[in-house]
PDB file of C-alpha atoms in Angstrom:
ATOM      1  CA  MET A  88      16.405  -4.816  58.894  1.00 88.00           C
ATOM      2  CA  LEU A  89      19.498  -4.865  56.744  1.00 91.00           C
ATOM      3  CA  VAL A  90      22.442  -3.021  58.281  1.00 94.00           C
ATOM      4  CA  LEU A  91      25.747  -2.600  56.523  1.00 93.00           C
ATOM      5  CA  ILE A  92      28.648  -2.493  58.992  1.00 96.00           C
ATOM      6  CA  THR A  93      31.994  -1.209  57.764  1.00 96.00           C
ATOM      7  CA  TYR A  94      35.213  -0.633  59.633  1.00 96.00           C
ATOM      8  CA  ASP A  95      38.765   0.518  59.159  1.00 95.00           C
ATOM      9  CA  VAL A  96      41.140  -0.489  61.944  1.00 96.00           C
ATOM     10  CA  ASN A  97      44.681   0.880  62.072  1.00 95.00           C
ATOM     11  CA  THR A  98      46.988  -2.153  61.980  1.00 95.00           C
ATOM     12  CA  GLU A  99      50.386  -0.468  62.209  1.00 94.00           C
ATOM     13  CA  ALA A 100      50.848  -1.797  65.748  1.00 94.00           C
ATOM     14  CA  LEU A 101      50.284  -5.292  67.151  1.00 96.00           C
ATOM     15  CA  ALA A 102      47.382  -3.995  69.245  1.00 95.00           C
ATOM     16  CA  GLY A 103      45.668  -2.788  66.067  1.00 95.00           C
ATOM     17  CA  ARG A 104      46.053  -6.157  64.362  1.00 96.00           C
ATOM     18  CA  LYS A 105      44.483  -7.816  67.417  1.00 96.00           C
ATOM     19  CA  ARG A 106      41.624  -5.281  67.392  1.00 96.00           C
ATOM     20  CA  LEU A 107      41.040  -5.978  63.708  1.00 96.00           C
ATOM     21  CA  ARG A 108      40.662  -9.704  64.391  1.00 96.00           C
ATOM     22  CA  ARG A 109      38.258  -9.079  67.289  1.00 96.00           C
ATOM     23  CA  VAL A 110      36.135  -6.643  65.247  1.00 97.00           C
ATOM     24  CA  SER A 111      36.007  -9.063  62.327  1.00 96.00           C
ATOM     25  CA  LYS A 112      34.986 -11.987  64.559  1.00 96.00           C
ATOM     26  CA  LEU A 113      32.213  -9.916  66.117  1.00 96.00           C
ATOM     27  CA  CYS A 114      30.835  -8.984  62.702  1.00 96.00           C
ATOM     28  CA  VAL A 115      30.933 -12.595  61.497  1.00 94.00           C
ATOM     29  CA  ASP A 116      28.624 -13.488  64.395  1.00 94.00           C
ATOM     30  CA  TYR A 117      25.954 -11.109  63.092  1.00 94.00           C
ATOM     31  CA  GLY A 118      26.226 -11.123  59.319  1.00 92.00           C
ATOM     32  CA  GLN A 119      27.867 -12.093  56.068  1.00 91.00           C
ATOM     33  CA  ARG A 120      31.182 -10.651  54.908  1.00 92.00           C
ATOM     34  CA  VAL A 121      30.710  -9.073  51.475  1.00 90.00           C
ATOM     35  CA  GLN A 122      34.116  -7.368  51.277  1.00 90.00           C
ATOM     36  CA  ASN A 123      37.175  -7.395  53.530  1.00 92.00           C
ATOM     37  CA  SER A 124      35.821  -4.918  56.075  1.00 95.00           C
ATOM     38  CA  VAL A 125      32.167  -4.812  55.035  1.00 95.00           C
ATOM     39  CA  PHE A 126      29.372  -6.962  56.464  1.00 95.00           C
ATOM     40  CA  GLU A 127      25.698  -7.232  55.533  1.00 92.00           C
ATOM     41  CA  CYS A 128      23.723  -8.000  58.680  1.00 93.00           C
ATOM     42  CA  ASN A 129      20.035  -8.896  58.698  1.00 91.00           C
ATOM     43  CA  ILE A 130      19.339  -8.104  62.357  1.00 93.00           C
ATOM     44  CA  ASP A 131      16.606  -6.722  64.582  1.00 94.00           C
ATOM     45  CA  ALA A 132      16.848  -3.628  66.766  1.00 94.00           C
ATOM     46  CA  MET A 133      18.013  -5.553  69.851  1.00 96.00           C
ATOM     47  CA  GLN A 134      20.771  -7.366  67.936  1.00 96.00           C
ATOM     48  CA  LEU A 135      21.854  -4.016  66.486  1.00 96.00           C
ATOM     49  CA  ARG A 136      22.184  -2.527  69.969  1.00 96.00           C
ATOM     50  CA  VAL A 137      24.220  -5.510  71.136  1.00 97.00           C
ATOM     51  CA  VAL A 138      26.641  -5.639  68.196  1.00 97.00           C
ATOM     52  CA  LYS A 139      27.017  -1.855  68.139  1.00 96.00           C
ATOM     53  CA  ASP A 140      27.861  -1.804  71.850  1.00 97.00           C
ATOM     54  CA  LYS A 141      30.399  -4.614  71.439  1.00 97.00           C
ATOM     55  CA  LEU A 142      32.068  -2.975  68.447  1.00 97.00           C
ATOM     56  CA  LEU A 143      32.249   0.436  70.097  1.00 96.00           C
ATOM     57  CA  LYS A 144      34.051  -1.178  73.028  1.00 97.00           C
ATOM     58  CA  GLU A 145      36.640  -2.686  70.674  1.00 96.00           C
ATOM     59  CA  ILE A 146      37.673   0.167  68.405  1.00 96.00           C
ATOM     60  CA  ASN A 147      40.161   2.914  69.153  1.00 95.00           C
ATOM     61  CA  PHE A 148      38.346   6.208  68.547  1.00 96.00           C
ATOM     62  CA  GLU A 149      41.640   7.966  67.776  1.00 95.00           C
ATOM     63  CA  THR A 150      42.807   5.648  64.979  1.00 95.00           C
ATOM     64  CA  ASP A 151      39.891   3.465  63.814  1.00 96.00           C
ATOM     65  CA  SER A 152      36.624   4.051  61.988  1.00 95.00           C
ATOM     66  CA  LEU A 153      33.285   2.261  62.309  1.00 96.00           C
ATOM     67  CA  ARG A 154      30.186   2.942  60.175  1.00 96.00           C
ATOM     68  CA  PHE A 155      26.629   1.626  60.206  1.00 95.00           C
ATOM     69  CA  TYR A 156      24.392   2.028  57.137  1.00 93.00           C
ATOM     70  CA  PHE A 157      20.716   1.342  57.810  1.00 91.00           C
ATOM     71  CA  LEU A 158      19.071  -0.053  54.667  1.00 84.00           C
ATOM     72  CA  GLY A 159      15.879  -1.159  56.437  1.00 74.00           C
ATOM     73  CA  ASN A 160      13.547  -3.975  55.477  1.00 74.00           C
ATOM     74  CA  ASN A 161      13.026  -2.925  51.843  1.00 70.00           C
ATOM     75  CA  TYR A 162      16.694  -3.186  50.938  1.00 66.00           C
ATOM     76  CA  LYS A 163      16.467  -5.438  47.853  1.00 65.00           C
ATOM     77  CA  SER A 164      15.867  -2.526  45.486  1.00 64.00           C
ATOM     78  CA  LYS A 165      18.698  -0.536  47.136  1.00 69.00           C
ATOM     79  CA  VAL A 166      21.505  -3.053  46.598  1.00 71.00           C
ATOM     80  CA  GLU A 167      23.124  -3.796  43.249  1.00 67.00           C
ATOM     81  CA  HIS A 168      26.076  -6.147  42.853  1.00 63.00           C
ATOM     82  CA  TYR A 169      28.492  -6.625  39.960  1.00 70.00           C
ATOM     83  CA  GLY A 170      31.652  -8.659  39.646  1.00 74.00           C
ATOM     84  CA  ALA A 171      33.252 -11.340  41.783  1.00 73.00           C
ATOM     85  CA  LYS A 172      31.605 -13.019  44.760  1.00 68.00           C
ATOM     86  CA  ALA A 173      28.089 -13.831  43.668  1.00 64.00           C
ATOM     87  CA  SER A 174      25.245 -12.114  45.482  1.00 60.00           C
ATOM     88  CA  PHE A 175      23.242 -13.986  48.072  1.00 58.00           C
ATOM     89  CA  ASP A 176      20.048 -13.448  50.037  1.00 61.00           C
ATOM     90  CA  VAL A 177      20.930 -12.255  53.541  1.00 56.00           C
ATOM     91  CA  THR A 178      17.618 -13.644  54.805  1.00 61.00           C
ATOM     92  CA  ASP A 179      18.754 -17.192  54.021  1.00 61.00           C
ATOM     93  CA  PRO A 180      20.043 -19.109  57.047  1.00 63.00           C
ATOM     94  CA  LEU A 181      23.766 -18.836  57.741  1.00 54.00           C
ATOM     95  CA  VAL A 182      25.498 -22.196  57.607  1.00 58.00           C
ATOM     96  CA  LEU A 183      28.238 -22.456  60.184  1.00 54.00           C
TER      97      LEU A 183
END
């Protein structure tokens, strides 16, 4: 299923900047960055549980925001892209 993960981490303090890096690195492990704090992740239910648990342990609930958008398996007709950064197929293998 395609899951869009978005976050907003308060970076006013050093601890926030460190949290931002950790959150970003976690998301990179599960999907493709499409904007600064937005990742498209083609993951199954178990992977979703794992990444969600990891991210919830990282964020500060008082200052940060984390959102999951569930686009499902029939996402291709739900996503339109215009402008910079050409679109890609999230089902293609990630090259590391």
